[in-house]
Coordinates of C-alpha atoms in Angstrom, one line a residue:
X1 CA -48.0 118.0 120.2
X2 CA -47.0 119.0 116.5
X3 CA -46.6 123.1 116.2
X4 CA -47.5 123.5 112.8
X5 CA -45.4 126.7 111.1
X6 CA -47.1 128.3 108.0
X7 CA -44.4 130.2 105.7
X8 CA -47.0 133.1 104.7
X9 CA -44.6 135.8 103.3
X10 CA -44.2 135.0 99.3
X11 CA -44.9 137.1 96.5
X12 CA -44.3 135.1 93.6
X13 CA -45.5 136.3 90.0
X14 CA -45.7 133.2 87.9
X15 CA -49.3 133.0 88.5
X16 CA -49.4 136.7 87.3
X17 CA -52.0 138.5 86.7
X18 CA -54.5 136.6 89.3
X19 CA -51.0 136.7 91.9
X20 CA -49.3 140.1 92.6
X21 CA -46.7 141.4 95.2
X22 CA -50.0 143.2 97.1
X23 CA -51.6 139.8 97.2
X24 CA -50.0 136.8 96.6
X25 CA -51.3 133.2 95.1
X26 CA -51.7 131.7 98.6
X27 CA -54.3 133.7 99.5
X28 CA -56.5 133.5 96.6
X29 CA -58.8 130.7 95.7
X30 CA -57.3 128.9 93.2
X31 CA -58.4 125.4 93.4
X32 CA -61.9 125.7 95.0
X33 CA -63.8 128.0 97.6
X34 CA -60.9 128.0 99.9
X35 CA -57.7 129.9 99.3
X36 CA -54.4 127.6 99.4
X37 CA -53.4 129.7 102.5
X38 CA -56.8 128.2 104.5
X39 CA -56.3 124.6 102.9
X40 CA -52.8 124.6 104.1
X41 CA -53.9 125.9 107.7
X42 CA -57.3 123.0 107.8
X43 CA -54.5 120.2 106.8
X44 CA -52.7 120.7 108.9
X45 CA -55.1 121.3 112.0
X46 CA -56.9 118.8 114.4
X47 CA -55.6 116.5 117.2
X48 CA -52.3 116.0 117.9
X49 CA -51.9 119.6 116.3
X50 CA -51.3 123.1 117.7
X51 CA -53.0 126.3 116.9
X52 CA -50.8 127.1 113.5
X53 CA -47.8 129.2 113.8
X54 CA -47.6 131.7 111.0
X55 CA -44.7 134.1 109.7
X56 CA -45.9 136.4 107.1
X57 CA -44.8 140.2 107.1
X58 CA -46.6 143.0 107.7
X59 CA -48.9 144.2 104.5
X60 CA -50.3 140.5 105.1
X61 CA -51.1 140.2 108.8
X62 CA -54.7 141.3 109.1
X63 CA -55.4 139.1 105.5
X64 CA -54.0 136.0 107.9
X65 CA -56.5 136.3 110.5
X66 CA -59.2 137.2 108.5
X67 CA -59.0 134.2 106.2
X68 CA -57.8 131.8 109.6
X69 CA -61.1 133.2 111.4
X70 CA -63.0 132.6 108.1
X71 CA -61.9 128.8 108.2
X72 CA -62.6 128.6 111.5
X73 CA -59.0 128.5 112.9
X74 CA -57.6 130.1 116.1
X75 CA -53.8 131.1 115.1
X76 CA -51.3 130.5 117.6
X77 CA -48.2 133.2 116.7
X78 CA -48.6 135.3 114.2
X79 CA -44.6 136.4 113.4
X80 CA -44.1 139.8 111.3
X81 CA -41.6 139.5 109.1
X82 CA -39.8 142.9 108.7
X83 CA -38.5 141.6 105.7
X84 CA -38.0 138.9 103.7
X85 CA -34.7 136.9 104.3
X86 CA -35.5 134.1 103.1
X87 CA -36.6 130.7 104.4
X88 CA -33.6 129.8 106.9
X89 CA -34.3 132.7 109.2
X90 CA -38.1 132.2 109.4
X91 CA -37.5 128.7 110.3
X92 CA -34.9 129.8 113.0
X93 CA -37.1 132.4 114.4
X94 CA -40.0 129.5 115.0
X95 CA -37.9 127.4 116.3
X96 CA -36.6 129.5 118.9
X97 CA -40.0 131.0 119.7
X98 CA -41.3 127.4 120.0
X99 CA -38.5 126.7 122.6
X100 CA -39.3 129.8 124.9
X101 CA -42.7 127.4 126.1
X102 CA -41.7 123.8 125.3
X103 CA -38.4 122.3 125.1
X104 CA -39.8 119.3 123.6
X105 CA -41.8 121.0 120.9
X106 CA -42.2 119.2 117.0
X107 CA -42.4 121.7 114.6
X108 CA -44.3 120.6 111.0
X109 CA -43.2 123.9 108.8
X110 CA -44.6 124.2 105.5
X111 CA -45.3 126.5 102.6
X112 CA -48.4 128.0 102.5
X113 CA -49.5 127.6 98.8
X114 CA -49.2 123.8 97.8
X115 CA -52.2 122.1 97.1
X116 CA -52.3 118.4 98.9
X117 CA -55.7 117.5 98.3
X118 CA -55.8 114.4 100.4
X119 CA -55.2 115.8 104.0
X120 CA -55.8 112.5 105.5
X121 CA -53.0 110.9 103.8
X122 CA -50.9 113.4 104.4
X123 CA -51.1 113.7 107.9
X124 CA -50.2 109.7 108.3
X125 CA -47.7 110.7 106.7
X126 CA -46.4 112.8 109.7
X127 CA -47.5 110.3 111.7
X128 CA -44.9 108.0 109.7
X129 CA -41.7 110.9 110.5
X130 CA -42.6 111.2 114.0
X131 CA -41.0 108.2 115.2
X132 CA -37.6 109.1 113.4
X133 CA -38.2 113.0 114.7
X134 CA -37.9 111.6 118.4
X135 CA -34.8 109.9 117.1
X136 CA -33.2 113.6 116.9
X137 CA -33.4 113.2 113.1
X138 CA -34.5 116.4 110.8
X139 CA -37.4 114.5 108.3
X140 CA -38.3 116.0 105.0
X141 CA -40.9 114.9 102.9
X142 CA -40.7 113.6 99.6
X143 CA -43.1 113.3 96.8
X144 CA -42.9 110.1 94.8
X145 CA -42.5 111.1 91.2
X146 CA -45.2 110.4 88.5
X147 CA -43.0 112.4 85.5
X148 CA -39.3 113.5 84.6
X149 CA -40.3 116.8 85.9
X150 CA -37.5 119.5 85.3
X151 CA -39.2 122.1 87.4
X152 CA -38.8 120.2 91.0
X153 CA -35.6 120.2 93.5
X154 CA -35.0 116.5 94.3
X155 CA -34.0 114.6 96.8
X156 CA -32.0 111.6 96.5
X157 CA -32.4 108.1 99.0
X158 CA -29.6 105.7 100.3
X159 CA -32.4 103.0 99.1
X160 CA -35.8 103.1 97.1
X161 CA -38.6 103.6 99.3
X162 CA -40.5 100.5 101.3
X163 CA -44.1 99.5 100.8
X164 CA -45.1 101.3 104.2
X165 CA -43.7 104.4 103.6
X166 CA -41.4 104.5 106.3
X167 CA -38.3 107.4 106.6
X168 CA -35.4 106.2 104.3
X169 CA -31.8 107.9 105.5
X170 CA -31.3 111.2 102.8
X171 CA -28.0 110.7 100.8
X172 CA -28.3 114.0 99.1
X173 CA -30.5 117.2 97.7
X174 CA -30.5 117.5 94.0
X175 CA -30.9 120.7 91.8
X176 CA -33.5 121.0 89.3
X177 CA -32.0 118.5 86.6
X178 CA -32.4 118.4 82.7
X179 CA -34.7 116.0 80.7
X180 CA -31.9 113.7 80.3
X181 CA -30.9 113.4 84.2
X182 CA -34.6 113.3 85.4
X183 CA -35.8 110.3 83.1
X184 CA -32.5 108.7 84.4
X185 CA -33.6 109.3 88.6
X186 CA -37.5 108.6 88.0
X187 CA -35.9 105.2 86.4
X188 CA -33.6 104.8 89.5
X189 CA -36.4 104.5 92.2
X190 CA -34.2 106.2 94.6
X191 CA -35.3 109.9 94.1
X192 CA -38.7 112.1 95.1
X193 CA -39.3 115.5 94.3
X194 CA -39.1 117.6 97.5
X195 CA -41.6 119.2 98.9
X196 CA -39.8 122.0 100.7
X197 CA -42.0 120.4 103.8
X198 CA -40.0 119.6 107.2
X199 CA -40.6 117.8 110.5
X200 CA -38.4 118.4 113.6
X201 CA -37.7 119.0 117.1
X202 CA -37.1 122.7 117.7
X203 CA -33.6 121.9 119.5
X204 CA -32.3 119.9 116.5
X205 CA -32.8 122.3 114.3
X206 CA -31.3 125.1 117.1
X207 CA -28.5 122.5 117.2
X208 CA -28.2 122.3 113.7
X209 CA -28.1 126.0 113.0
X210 CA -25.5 126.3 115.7
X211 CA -23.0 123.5 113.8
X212 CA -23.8 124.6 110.3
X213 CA -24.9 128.5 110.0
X214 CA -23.9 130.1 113.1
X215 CA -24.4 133.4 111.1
X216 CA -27.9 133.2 110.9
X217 CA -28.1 132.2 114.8
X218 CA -26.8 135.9 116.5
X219 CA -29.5 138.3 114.3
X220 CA -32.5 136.2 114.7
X221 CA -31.8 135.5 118.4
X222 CA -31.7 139.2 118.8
X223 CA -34.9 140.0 116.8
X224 CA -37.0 137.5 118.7
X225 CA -35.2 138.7 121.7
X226 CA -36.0 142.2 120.8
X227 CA -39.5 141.5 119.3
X228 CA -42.8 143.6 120.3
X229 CA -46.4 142.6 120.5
X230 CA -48.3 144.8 117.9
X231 CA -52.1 144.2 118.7
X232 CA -52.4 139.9 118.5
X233 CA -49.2 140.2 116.7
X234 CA -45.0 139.3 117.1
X235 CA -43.0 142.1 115.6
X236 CA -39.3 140.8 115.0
X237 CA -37.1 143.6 115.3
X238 CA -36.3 145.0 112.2
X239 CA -32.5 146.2 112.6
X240 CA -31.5 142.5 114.1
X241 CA -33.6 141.5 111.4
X242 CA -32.2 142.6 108.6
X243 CA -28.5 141.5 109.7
X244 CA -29.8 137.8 109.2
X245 CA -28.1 136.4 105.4
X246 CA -30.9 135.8 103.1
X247 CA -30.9 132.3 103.0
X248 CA -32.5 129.2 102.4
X249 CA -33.3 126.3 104.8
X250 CA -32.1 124.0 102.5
X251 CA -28.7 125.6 101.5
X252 CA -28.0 127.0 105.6
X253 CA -28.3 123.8 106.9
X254 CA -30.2 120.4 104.6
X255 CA -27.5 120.3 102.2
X256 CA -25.3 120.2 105.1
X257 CA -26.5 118.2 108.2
X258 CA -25.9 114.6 108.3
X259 CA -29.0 113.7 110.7
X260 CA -31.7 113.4 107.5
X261 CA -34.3 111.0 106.1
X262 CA -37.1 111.5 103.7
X263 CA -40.4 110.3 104.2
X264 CA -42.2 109.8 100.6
X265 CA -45.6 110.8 100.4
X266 CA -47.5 108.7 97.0
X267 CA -50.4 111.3 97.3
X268 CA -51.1 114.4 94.7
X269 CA -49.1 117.2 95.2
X270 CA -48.8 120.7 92.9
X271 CA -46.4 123.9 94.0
X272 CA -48.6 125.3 92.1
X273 CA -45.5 127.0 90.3
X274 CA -47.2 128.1 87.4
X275 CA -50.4 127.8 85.0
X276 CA -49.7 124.5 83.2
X277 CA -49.8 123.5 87.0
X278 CA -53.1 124.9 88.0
X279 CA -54.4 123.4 84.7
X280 CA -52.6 119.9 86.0
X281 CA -54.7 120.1 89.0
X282 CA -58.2 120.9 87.7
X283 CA -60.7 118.9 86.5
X284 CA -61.0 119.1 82.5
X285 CA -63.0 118.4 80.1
X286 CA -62.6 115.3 77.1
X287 CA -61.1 118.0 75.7
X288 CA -58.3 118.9 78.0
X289 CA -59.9 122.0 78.4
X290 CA -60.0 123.9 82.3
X291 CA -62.3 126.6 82.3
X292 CA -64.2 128.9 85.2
X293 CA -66.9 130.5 85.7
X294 CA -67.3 133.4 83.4
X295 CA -65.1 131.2 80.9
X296 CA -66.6 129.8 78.0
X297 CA -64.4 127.1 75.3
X298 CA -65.3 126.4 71.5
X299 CA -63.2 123.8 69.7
X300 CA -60.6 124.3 71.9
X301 CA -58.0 121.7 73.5
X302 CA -55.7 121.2 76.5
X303 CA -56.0 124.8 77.2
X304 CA -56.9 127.2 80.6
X305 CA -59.4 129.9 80.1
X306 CA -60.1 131.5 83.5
X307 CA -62.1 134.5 84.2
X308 CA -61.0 135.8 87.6
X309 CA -63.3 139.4 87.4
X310 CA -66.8 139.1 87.8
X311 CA -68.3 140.6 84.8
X312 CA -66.0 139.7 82.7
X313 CA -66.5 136.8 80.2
X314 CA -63.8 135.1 78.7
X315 CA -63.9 133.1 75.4
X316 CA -61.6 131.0 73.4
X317 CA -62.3 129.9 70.4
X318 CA -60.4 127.0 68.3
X319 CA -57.3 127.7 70.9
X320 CA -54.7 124.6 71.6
X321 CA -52.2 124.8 74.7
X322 CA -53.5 127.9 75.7
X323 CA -53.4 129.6 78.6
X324 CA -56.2 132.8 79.2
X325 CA -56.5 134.3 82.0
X326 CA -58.5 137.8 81.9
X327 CA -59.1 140.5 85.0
X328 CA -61.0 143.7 84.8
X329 CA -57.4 145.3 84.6
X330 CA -55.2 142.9 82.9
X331 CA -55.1 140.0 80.6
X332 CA -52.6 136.9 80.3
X333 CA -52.5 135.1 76.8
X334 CA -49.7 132.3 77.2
X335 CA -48.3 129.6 75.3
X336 CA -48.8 126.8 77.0
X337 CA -45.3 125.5 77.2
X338 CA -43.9 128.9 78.6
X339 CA -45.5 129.1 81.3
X340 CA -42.5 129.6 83.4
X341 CA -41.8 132.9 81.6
X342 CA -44.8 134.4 82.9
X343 CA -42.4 136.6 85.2
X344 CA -41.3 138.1 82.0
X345 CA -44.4 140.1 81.9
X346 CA -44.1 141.3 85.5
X347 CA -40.8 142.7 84.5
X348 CA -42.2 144.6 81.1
X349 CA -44.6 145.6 83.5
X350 CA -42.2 146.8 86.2
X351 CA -40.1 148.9 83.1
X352 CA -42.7 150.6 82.2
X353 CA -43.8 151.7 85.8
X354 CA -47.1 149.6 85.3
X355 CA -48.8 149.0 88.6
X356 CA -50.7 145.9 87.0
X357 CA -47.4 144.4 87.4
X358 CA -47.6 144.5 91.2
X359 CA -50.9 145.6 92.5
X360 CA -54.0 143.8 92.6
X361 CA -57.5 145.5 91.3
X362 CA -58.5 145.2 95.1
X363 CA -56.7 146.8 97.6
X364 CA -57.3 144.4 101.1
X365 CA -57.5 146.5 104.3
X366 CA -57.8 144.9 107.9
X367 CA -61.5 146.3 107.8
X368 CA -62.7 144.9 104.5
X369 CA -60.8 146.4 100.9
X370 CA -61.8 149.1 98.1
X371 CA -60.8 148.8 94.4
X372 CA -60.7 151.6 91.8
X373 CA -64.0 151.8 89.2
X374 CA -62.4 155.0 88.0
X375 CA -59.2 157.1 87.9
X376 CA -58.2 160.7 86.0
X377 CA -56.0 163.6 86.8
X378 CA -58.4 165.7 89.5
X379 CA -60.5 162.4 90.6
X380 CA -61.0 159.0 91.6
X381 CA -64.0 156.7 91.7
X382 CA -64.0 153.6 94.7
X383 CA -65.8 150.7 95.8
X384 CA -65.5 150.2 99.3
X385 CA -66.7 147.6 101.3
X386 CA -66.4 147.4 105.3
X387 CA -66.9 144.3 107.1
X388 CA -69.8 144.1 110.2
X389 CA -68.7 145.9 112.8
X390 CA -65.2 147.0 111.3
X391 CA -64.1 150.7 111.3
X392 CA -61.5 152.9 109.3
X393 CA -59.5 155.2 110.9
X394 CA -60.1 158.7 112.5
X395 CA -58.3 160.4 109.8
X396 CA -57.9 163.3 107.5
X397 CA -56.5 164.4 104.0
X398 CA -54.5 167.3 103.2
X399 CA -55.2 167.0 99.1
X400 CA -58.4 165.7 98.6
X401 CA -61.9 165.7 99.5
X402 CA -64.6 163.0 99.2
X403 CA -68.2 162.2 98.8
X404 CA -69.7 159.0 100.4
X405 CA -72.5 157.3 98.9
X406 CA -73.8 154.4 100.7
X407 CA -75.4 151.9 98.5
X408 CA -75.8 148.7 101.0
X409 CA -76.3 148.8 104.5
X410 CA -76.2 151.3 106.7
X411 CA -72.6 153.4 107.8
X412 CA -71.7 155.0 111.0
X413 CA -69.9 158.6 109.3
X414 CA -67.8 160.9 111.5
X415 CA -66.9 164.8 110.3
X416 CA -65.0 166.8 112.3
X417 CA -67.4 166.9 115.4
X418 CA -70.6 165.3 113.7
X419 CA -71.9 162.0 114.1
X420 CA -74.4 160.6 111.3
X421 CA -76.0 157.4 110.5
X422 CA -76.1 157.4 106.8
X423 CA -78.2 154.7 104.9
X424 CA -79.4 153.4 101.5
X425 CA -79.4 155.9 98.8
X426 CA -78.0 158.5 101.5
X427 CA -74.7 160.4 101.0
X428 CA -72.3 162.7 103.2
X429 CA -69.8 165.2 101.7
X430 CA -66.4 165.3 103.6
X431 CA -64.0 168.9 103.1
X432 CA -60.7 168.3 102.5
X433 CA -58.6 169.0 105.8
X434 CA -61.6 167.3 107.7
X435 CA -61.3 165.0 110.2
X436 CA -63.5 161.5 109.9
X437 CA -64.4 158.5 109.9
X438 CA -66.1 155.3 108.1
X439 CA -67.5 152.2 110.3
X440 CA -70.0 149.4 109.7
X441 CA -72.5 149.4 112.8
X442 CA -74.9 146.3 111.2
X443 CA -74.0 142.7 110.9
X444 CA -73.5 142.8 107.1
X445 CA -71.1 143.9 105.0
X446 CA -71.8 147.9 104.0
X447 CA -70.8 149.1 100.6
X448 CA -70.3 152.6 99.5
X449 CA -69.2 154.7 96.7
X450 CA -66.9 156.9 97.0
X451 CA -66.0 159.6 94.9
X452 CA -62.5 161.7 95.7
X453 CA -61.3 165.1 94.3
X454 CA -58.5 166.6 94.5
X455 CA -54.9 167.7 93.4
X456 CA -52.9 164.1 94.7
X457 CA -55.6 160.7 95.1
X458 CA -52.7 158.6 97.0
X459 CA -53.5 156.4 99.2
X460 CA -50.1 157.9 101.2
X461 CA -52.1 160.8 102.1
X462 CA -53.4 159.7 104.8
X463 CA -52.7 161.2 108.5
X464 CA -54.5 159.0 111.1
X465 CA -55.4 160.3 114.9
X466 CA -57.5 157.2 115.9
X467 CA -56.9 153.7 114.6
X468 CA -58.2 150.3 115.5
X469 CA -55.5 148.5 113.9
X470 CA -52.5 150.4 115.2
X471 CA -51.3 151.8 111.3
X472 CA -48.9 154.3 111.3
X473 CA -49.6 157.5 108.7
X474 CA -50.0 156.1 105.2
X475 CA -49.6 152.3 106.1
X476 CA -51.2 150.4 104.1
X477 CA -51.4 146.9 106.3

């Protein structure tokens, strides 16, 4: 039995402005109906496969199970992260939790937001490490290379790779090269880009973190050790936690063990690492042009134009290696080639105190999410939709009131001691300092407007008396 270990806790911004801090790429659909998140969990689910392990911290936890439960996958763990610390700890931390129920257990741990469109082939290709996995060797996969690409980690083989893709012994892990050095490997046969993808028993890799980063070993013992359940939920303790080094996988103990082998994998592969590599991996027109819906291209060649609001339409006109991308709140107009300076623009963003630069337009809530139509001094205009049978908090504000307007479905409103049913075209006033509550009775989704007024509209002021989802006062997750 594989344990397959999803690494759900990024917050990358090259994909900026459709991926934020508040809601990463990996759990957006980039590629298709599915987000890269619920592609990762489907490849690698099925016989021979556990229910998916996943470490993702806590603002994300509830957005885990609701897009697993949306795919139609029963998690296994879900690990809360109390902070990020890198790869090497979250790998540790499965590990050891895999060991507390099987001492025998194959873990398969993998990024959550690559695209791998062939699932089939890539799961032979696991099939092909397992063999050298029950060897005691650590297996990492490879991609074969189809470019000098200068924006991929390497990894370099003590021979080129057979016709039946079997493991080849790992001679080395190679830093992101210059044009010059990559045309030289892709010429050599012996290098593939890695794929940050690894295949292992769990008592290797203890063994291995044990001879090569013992540091790492003594904090992430204790936090598992010290870890609570939190409703369907592992909560790593936070002060063990956060002695662990922030550390890679690859630097704490790949570059350093001598039990490795690569297995290539010929399939498509993306990171995904920024928009020339969405564009790489969409369909296009004769003119080299990727567009979505709400998009629309005149004259224009090997260029993205992506509308990711709907309402908003977004056209290009005589554009060449352009990248568009255009949200109800913010709008990306890129160079093609600079791509990778994307980040750049969180940073302006992040000087000038802009949230655009790290909050998305909708705010995602375990019961459904809200997003803002309008905003001024004294009030503040909402969306809010609640899924079936999902309920907000018994809570109250000490700077605001609000009015409710239900415009779909039908919601279940609680003020101080009163219990309505409020439906189409109805509406409820709540005082500020009252205590209540919003839930979703029906089996649709119920939307509402909501309008708030008031000397402070944060979402901080929030103190809760009842909650479903075990939130403390003001969290948002």
């Amino acid at each position: 039995m594989i344990y397959p270990t999803i690494l759900c806790g990024g917050s990358g911004t090259r994909l900026w402005p459709l991926s934020r801090k508040s809601y990463p790429k990996q759990f957006v659909p980039l590629l298709g109906p599915e987000t890269l998140f619920q592609a990762s969990a489907r490849r690698l689910h099925g016989p021979g496969f556990a229910p998916p392990v996943v470490l993702t911290n806590s603002d994300f936890r509830f957005i885990v199970t609701e897009q697993l439960a949306e795919a139609g996958i029963d998690p296994g763990a879900i690990l809360i992260e109390p902070e990020g610390r890198n790869t090497a700890p979250a790998v540790l931390a499965a590990a050891l939790h895999a060991l507390q129920d099987d001492p025998e257990a194959v873990l398969l741990v993998a990024p959550s937001d690559h695209a791998i469109p062939d699932a089939v082939a890539f799961r032979n290709a696991v099939t092909r490490g397992l063999p050298a996995v029950a060897a005691g060797q650590i297996v990492t996969f490879g991609i074969t290379p189809t470019r000098p690409e200068t924006g991929y980690g390497y990894l370099e083989l003590t021979a080129p790779p057979g016709p039946g893709g079997a493991p080849v012994p790992l001679a080395r892990f190679v830093e992101k090269p210059d044009l010059a050095r990559a045309e030289a490997m892709l010429a050599a046969g012996t290098y593939l880009w890695n794929a940050g993808i690894f295949l292992f028993r769990a008592a290797d890799m203890l063994e291995a973190f044990r001879t090569h980063a013992p540091e790492v070993l003594a904090p992430v013992e204790a936090a598992l050790a010290a870890a609570r359940a939190d409703l369907g939920f592992l909560r790593l303790d936070p002060k063990a936690w956060a002695q662990a080094p922030d550390i890679s996988i690859d630097y704490a103990v790949m570059e350093r063990a001598t039990n490795l082998c690569a297995v290539p994998f010929g399939g498509d592969w993306s990171d995904l690492g920024g928009w020339d590599a969405v564009w790489a991996a969409q369909p296009r027109d004769a003119a080299g042009v990727a567009t979505s819906q709400g998009a629309t291209a005149i004259e224009c060649h090997d260029s993205l134009l992506r509308s990711e609001s709907e309402g908003v339409e977004l056209v290009g006109i005589g554009l060449t290696n352009v990248i568009a991308v255009a949200m109800n709140d913010a709008v990306l107009v890129a160079d093609m080639s600079r791509a990778q300076e994307v980040k750049k623009a969180v940073e302006a963003l992040r000087t000038r105190k802009a949230k655009q630069a790290e909050q998305f337009p909708k705010d995602h809530r375990p019961w459904g999410w809200f997003e803002t139509l309008a905003l001024a001094d004294r009030f503040q205009v909402k969306r809010i939709v609640v899924h079936p049978g999902a309920s907000l908090s018994l809570q109250s504000h000490h700077h605001r009131a609000e009015h409710w307007i239900v415009v779909q479905g039908t919601a279940r409103v609680t003020v101080d001691d009163r219990v309505t049913l409020v439906t189409e075209n109805q509406s409820v006033y709540v005082p500020l300092g009252a205590v209540h509550r919003m839930e979703n009775p029906g089996k649709m989704p119920m939307v509402l407007i909501e309008v708030q007024t008031g000397a402070y509209l944060g979402e901080d002021d929030i103190i809760r008396y009842d909650d479903p989802y075990a939130r403390g006062p003001g969290a948002k997750g």
